[in-house]
Coordinates of C-alpha atoms in Angstrom, one line a residue:
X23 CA 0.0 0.0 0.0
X24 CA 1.6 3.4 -0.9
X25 CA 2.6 5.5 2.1
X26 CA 0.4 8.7 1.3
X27 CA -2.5 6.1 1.7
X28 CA -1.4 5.1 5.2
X29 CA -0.9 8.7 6.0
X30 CA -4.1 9.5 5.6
X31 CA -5.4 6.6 8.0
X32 CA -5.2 7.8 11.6
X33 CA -4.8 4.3 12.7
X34 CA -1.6 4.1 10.8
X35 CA -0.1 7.6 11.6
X36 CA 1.8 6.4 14.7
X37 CA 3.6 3.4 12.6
X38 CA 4.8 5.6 10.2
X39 CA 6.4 8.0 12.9
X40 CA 7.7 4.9 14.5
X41 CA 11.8 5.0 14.2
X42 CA 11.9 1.3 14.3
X43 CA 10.2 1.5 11.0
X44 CA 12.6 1.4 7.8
X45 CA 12.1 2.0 4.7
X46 CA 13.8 0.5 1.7
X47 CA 15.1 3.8 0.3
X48 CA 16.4 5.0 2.7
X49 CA 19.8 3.9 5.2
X50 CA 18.7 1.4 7.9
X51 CA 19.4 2.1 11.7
X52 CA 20.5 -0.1 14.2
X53 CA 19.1 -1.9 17.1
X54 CA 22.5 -2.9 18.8
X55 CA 25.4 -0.6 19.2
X56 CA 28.3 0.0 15.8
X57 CA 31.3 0.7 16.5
X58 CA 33.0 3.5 14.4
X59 CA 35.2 2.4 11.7
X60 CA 37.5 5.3 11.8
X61 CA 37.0 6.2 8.5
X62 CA 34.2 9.3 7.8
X63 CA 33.0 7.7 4.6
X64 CA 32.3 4.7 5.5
X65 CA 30.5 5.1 8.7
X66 CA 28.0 7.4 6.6
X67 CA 27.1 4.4 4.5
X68 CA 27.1 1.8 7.3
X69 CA 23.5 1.2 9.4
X70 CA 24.1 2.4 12.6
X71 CA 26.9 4.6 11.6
X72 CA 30.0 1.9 11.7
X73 CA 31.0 -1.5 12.2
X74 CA 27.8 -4.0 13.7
X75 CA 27.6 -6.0 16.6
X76 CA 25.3 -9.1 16.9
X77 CA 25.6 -9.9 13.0
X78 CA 28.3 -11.0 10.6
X79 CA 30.3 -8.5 9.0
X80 CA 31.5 -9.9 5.4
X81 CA 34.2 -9.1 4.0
X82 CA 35.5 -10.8 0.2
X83 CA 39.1 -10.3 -1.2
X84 CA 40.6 -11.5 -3.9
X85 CA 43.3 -12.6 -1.9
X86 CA 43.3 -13.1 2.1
X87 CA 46.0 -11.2 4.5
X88 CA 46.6 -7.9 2.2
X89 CA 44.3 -5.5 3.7
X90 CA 42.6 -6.8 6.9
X91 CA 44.5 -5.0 9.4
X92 CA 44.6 -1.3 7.4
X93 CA 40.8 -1.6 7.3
X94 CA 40.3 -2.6 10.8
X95 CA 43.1 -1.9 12.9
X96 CA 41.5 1.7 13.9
X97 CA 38.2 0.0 14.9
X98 CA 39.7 -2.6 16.6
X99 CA 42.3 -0.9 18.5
X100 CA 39.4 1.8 19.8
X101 CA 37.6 -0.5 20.9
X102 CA 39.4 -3.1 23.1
X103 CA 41.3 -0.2 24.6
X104 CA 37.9 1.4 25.9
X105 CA 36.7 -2.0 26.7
X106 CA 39.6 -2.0 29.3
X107 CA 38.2 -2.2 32.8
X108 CA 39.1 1.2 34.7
X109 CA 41.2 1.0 37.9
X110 CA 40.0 1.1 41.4
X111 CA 40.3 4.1 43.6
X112 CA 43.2 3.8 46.0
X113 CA 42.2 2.1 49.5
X114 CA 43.7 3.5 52.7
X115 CA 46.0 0.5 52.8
X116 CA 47.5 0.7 49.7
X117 CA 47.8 -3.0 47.3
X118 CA 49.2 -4.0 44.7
X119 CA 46.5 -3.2 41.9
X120 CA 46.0 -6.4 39.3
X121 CA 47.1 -5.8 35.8
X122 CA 43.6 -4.6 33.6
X123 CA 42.5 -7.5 32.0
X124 CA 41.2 -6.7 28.7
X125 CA 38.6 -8.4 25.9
X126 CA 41.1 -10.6 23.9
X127 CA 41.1 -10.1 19.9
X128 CA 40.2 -14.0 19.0
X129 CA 41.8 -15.0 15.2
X130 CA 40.8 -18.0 14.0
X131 CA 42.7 -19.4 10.8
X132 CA 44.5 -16.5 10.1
X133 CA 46.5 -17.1 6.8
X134 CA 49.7 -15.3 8.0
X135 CA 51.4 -15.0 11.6
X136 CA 50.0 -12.0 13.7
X137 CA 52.5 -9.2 13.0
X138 CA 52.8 -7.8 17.0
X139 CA 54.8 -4.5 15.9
X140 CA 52.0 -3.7 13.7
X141 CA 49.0 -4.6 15.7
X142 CA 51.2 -2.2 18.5
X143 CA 50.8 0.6 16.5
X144 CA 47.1 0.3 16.3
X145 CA 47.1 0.1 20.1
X146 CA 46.5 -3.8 20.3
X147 CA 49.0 -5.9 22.7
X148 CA 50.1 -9.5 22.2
X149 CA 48.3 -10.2 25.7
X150 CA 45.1 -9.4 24.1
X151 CA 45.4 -11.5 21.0
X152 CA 44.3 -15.3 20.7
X153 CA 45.3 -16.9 17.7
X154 CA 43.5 -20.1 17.2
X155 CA 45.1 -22.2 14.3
X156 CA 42.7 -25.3 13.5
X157 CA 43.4 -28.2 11.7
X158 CA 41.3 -28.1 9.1
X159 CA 38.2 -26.3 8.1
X160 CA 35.4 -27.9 10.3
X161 CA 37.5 -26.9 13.3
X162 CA 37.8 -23.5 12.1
X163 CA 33.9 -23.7 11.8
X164 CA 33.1 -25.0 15.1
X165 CA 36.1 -22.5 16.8
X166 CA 34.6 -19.6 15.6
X167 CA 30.6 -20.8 16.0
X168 CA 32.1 -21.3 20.4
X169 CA 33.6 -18.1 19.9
X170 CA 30.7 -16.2 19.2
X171 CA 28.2 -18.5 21.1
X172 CA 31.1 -17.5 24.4
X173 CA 30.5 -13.5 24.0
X174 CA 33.8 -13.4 25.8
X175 CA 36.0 -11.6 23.1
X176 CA 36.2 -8.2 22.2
X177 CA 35.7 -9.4 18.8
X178 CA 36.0 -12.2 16.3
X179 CA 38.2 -12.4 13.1
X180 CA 37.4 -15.6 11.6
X181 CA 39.0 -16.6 7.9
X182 CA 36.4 -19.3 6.2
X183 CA 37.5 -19.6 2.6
X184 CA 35.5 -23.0 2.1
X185 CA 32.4 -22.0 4.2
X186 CA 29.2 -22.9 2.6
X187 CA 25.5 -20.8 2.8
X188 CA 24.3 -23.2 5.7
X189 CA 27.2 -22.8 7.7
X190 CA 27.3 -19.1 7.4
X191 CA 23.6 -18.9 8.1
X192 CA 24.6 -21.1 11.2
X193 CA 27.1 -18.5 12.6
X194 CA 24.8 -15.3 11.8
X195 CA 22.1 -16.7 14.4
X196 CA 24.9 -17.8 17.0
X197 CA 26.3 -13.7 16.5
X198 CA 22.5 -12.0 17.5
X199 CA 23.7 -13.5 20.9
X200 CA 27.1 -12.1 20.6
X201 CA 27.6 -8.2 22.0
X202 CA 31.2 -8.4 19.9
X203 CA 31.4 -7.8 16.0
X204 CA 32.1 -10.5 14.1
X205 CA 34.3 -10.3 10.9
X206 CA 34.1 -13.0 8.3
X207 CA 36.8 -13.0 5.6
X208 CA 36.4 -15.0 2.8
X209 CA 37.7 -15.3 -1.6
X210 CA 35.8 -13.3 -3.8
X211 CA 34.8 -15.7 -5.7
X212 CA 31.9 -16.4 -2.9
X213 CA 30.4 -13.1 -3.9
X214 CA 27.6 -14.6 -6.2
X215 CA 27.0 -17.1 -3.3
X216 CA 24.0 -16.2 -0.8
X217 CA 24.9 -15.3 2.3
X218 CA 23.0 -14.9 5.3
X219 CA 25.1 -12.3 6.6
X220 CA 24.0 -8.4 7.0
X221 CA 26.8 -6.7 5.5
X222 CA 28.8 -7.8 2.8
X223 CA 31.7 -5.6 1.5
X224 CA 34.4 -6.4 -1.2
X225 CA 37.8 -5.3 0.2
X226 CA 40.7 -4.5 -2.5
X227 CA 44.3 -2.1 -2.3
X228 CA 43.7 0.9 -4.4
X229 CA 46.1 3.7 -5.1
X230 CA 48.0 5.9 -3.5
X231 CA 48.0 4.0 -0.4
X232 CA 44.4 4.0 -0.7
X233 CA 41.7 0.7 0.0
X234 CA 38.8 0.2 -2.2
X235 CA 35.4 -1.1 -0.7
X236 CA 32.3 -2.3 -3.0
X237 CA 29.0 -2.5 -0.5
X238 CA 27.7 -5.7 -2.0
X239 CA 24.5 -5.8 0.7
X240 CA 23.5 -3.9 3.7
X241 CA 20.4 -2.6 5.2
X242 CA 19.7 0.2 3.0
X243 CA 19.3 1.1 -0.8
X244 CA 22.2 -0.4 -3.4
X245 CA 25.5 1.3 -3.5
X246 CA 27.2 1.1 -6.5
X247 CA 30.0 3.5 -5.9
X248 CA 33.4 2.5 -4.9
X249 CA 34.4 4.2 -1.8
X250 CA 38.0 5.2 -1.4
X251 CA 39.5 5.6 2.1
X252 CA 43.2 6.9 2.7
X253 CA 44.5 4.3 4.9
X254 CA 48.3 5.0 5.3
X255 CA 49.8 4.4 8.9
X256 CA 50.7 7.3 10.9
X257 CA 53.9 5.8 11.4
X258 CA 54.8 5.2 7.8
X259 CA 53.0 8.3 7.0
X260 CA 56.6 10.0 9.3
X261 CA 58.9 8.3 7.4
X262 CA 57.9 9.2 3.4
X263 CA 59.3 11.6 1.5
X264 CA 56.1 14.4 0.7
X265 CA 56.5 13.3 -3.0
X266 CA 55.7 10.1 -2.0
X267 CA 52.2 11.0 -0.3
X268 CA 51.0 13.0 -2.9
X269 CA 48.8 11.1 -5.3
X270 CA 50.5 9.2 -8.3
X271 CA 50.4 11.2 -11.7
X272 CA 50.4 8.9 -15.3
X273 CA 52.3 11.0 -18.0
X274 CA 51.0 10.3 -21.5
X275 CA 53.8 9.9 -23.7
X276 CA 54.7 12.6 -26.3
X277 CA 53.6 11.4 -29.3
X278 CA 55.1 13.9 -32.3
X279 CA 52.7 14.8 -34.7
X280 CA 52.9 13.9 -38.7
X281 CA 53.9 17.5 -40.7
X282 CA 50.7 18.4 -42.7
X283 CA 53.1 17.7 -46.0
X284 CA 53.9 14.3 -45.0
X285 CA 50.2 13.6 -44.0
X286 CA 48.9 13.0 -47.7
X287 CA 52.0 11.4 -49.0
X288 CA 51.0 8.1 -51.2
X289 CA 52.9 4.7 -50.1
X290 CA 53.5 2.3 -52.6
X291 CA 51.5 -0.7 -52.9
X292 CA 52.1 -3.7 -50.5
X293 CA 52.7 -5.8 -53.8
X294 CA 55.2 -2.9 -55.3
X295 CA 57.1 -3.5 -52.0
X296 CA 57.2 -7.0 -52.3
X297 CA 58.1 -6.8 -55.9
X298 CA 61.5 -5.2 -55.1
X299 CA 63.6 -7.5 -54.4
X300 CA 62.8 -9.9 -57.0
X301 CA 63.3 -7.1 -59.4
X302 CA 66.3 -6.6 -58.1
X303 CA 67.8 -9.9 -57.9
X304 CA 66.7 -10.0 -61.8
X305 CA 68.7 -7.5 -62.7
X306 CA 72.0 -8.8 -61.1
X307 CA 71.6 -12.4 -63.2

């Protein structure tokens, strides 16, 4: 029924004010917190503003381990740093105050070794990172299902190249349980696949230091603009040269132009051409 008609219907005047209702055509909220992704133009495509808790975030590359961490290493290190339990005042008999225990970042199948120097810089420590290496790809199905279903983790990077629809459908209703978001990386060539989660994105390295995001599904209206974020690291950012950070310019080459006399000049025939040499070796005999 079109809306103007259920505008005019009194009894139907309160749903449409409702903010729970969403419409198609228009950017979807979100009933559980999102974590910013530290990136302006993302977050203003994202429901809820930024990355979703209690559902699967999706994310496809054509190959796994190139661009994880520049995409999420400002979300992640916000967010297990503010997790952090705040110290207890000072008693009148002073003790020895317990190190903070923090969320733990849980990998599961990671296809390279964790690098700790890097995951420093975005303000994660080795004590907060749990690397779970399974054996083969049921484990790493039934790791990260308990890893969600144990709301424990501060969140949950799971790589799943060889997990089917079911099995992704399995892990989307263990995450509306979960208060942590939950990343899902997996091959692009899943991307025709269905998928049961919310949010699917297609992750690739653009130029200029740049990432390049497709929003293949998300509660909202089609996006079919690629969005471009500047993700350099501050720290690399200190050591280039400020040619090096300013965007890459392609020189055309120089081609010279014909003169105007030489434009219209007639070339012999192809058989002429040919011809020479024969003529020529005919009149040497």
């Amino acid at each position: 029924m079109p809306t103007a008609v259920l505008a005019a219907d009194p009894s139907h005047a309160a749903l449409l004010a409702d903010a729970r209702l969403w419409r198609a055509t228009s950017l979807g909220a979100s009933a559980s917190p999102c974590i910013a992704s530290g990136f302006g133009a993302l977050d203003a495509q994202l429901p809820g503003g930024g990355w979703p808790t209690r559902m699967l975030s999706e994310i496809l590359q054509a190959q796994a381990g190139l661009c994880e961490w520049r995409l999420l290493g400002p979300a992640l290190g916000r967010l297990l740093q503010q997790q952090a339990p705040q110290p207890q005042p000072m008693r009148r008999k002073p003790v020895t105050p317990a190190p903070a225990a923090r969320p733990p970042l849980l990998l599961v199948n990671p296809p390279q070794q964790p690098h700790l120097p890097g995951l420093r810089a975005h303000g994660i420590t080795p004590q907060q990172l749990v690397w779970v290496a399974p054996a083969n790809a049921l484990q790493a199905l039934w790791a990260t299902e308990q890893a969600i279903k144990a709301n424990a983790a501060g969140a949950v990077l799971a790589w799943l190249p060889e997990a089917r629809p079911a099995q992704i459908r399995r892990l989307q209703a263990a995450a509306l349980g979960s208060a942590a978001p939950v990343f899902l990386f997996r091959p692009l060539a899943v991307q025709t696949q269905s998928s049961a989660a919310p949010l699917r994105l297609i992750l690739s390295p653009g130029a200029d230091w740049q990432l390049q995001l497709h929003i293949l599904k998300r509660r909202g209206p089609a996006h079919a603009q690629a969005l471009r974020l500047e993700a350099l690291p501050a720290e690399l950012a200190a050591l280039l040269a400020p040619r090096q950070l300013r965007p890459a310019t392609v020189i055309a080459p120089s081609i010279p132009a014909v003169p105007k006399e030489l434009s219209h000049e007639p070339k012999p025939a192809p058989s002429a051409v040919l011809a020479r040499p024969a003529a020529r070796a005919a009149s040497l005999q």
